[in-house]
């Protein structure tokens, strides 16, 4: 069991940066692959990035490669999403999630994640 709480969202201008954090409860954080998803009103939930429990390996949707970086600090039970060069189309509620899987598991499908946070709003606008 794990509980996830996102923070760090807000309003930023195009080209700006935000760093999202996801704090996990419990002592089993390192057992899970972690991911970030986003959803805008009227749109489907979209995979953004994931990170494995070993390595770690990472996985990104093409639209954020080179701009976003996912990382994790298992000692602090926290996963991060550093977002640079933000665009208006990045505007969404961002969710972190945890998935059961192997050491190098980096799923891109929301249905594969068992645990979800409540989300944090990111708005990119002039």
XYZ file of C-alpha atoms in Angstrom:
126
model
C 0.000 0.000 0.000
C 1.151 3.519 -0.804
C -0.461 6.955 -0.746
C 0.715 9.630 -3.179
C 0.459 13.420 -2.839
C 1.490 15.750 -5.674
C 2.684 19.328 -5.247
C 4.470 22.060 -7.181
C 1.876 22.973 -9.777
C 0.940 26.527 -10.628
C 0.791 29.207 -13.300
C 3.824 29.724 -15.514
C 4.509 31.601 -18.742
C 5.382 29.760 -21.947
C 9.064 28.875 -21.903
C 9.127 28.744 -18.124
C 9.801 25.875 -15.747
C 8.093 24.033 -12.923
C 9.205 21.168 -10.721
C 6.497 18.784 -9.571
C 6.941 16.540 -6.564
C 5.080 13.418 -5.524
C 5.527 12.301 -1.938
C 4.716 8.707 -1.066
C 3.782 7.308 2.298
C 5.015 4.033 3.677
C 8.302 2.201 3.447
C 7.721 0.322 0.173
C 8.185 3.183 -2.312
C 11.234 1.571 -3.902
C 9.135 -1.469 -4.883
C 7.163 0.503 -7.483
C 7.703 1.893 -10.906
C 6.484 5.493 -10.849
C 4.836 7.543 -13.544
C 3.425 10.949 -14.340
C 0.226 11.419 -16.329
C -1.735 14.508 -17.285
C -5.314 15.289 -18.236
C -6.878 18.472 -19.570
C -10.661 19.108 -19.480
C -12.404 17.238 -22.267
C -9.273 15.286 -23.180
C -8.091 11.779 -22.447
C -5.528 11.083 -19.773
C -2.072 11.100 -21.333
C 1.115 9.353 -20.301
C 3.980 11.772 -19.670
C 6.908 9.924 -18.100
C 7.805 6.883 -16.032
C 10.798 5.644 -14.085
C 11.757 2.138 -13.026
C 12.675 1.004 -9.549
C 16.146 -0.139 -10.635
C 18.692 1.541 -12.836
C 16.661 3.620 -13.061
C 15.354 3.486 -16.590
C 13.037 6.213 -17.845
C 10.329 6.478 -20.466
C 8.841 9.657 -21.983
C 6.115 10.593 -24.375
C 7.735 12.075 -27.482
C 6.199 15.514 -26.964
C 8.152 16.113 -23.727
C 11.499 14.508 -24.572
C 14.301 16.987 -24.048
C 12.060 19.245 -21.956
C 10.896 17.104 -19.013
C 12.971 14.942 -16.674
C 11.579 12.363 -14.270
C 13.667 11.349 -11.273
C 13.211 9.656 -7.933
C 14.731 9.773 -4.479
C 13.888 6.488 -2.820
C 15.409 7.599 0.490
C 12.867 10.447 0.616
C 10.015 8.446 -0.954
C 9.617 11.112 -3.624
C 9.377 11.221 -7.402
C 9.921 14.459 -9.339
C 9.028 15.863 -12.716
C 11.227 18.746 -13.822
C 9.411 20.582 -16.609
C 11.358 23.056 -18.738
C 10.430 25.012 -21.853
C 6.766 24.708 -20.994
C 4.167 25.180 -23.710
C 0.453 26.071 -23.475
C -0.383 22.539 -24.565
C 1.277 21.276 -21.370
C -1.619 22.777 -19.385
C -3.336 19.970 -17.481
C -3.827 18.343 -14.125
C -0.737 16.239 -13.493
C -1.015 12.969 -11.587
C 1.660 10.706 -10.197
C 1.095 6.982 -10.028
C 2.760 3.784 -8.855
C 2.809 0.410 -10.589
C 3.786 -3.098 -9.578
C 6.320 -4.640 -11.898
C 9.847 -5.812 -12.498
C 13.068 -3.972 -11.752
C 13.143 -2.215 -15.130
C 9.418 -1.732 -15.631
C 8.437 1.660 -17.092
C 4.784 1.349 -18.162
C 3.092 3.929 -20.375
C -0.510 2.785 -19.839
C -2.587 4.172 -16.982
C -4.426 0.912 -16.438
C -1.136 -0.680 -15.361
C -0.771 1.663 -12.381
C -2.334 0.677 -9.080
C -1.825 3.809 -6.955
C -2.723 7.378 -7.902
C -2.378 10.809 -6.369
C -5.036 13.538 -6.385
C -3.291 15.674 -8.997
C -1.800 19.157 -9.211
C -2.811 21.834 -11.724
C -0.252 23.155 -14.202
C -1.292 26.164 -16.283
C 0.986 27.550 -18.993
C -0.242 30.932 -20.199
C 0.996 34.435 -20.945
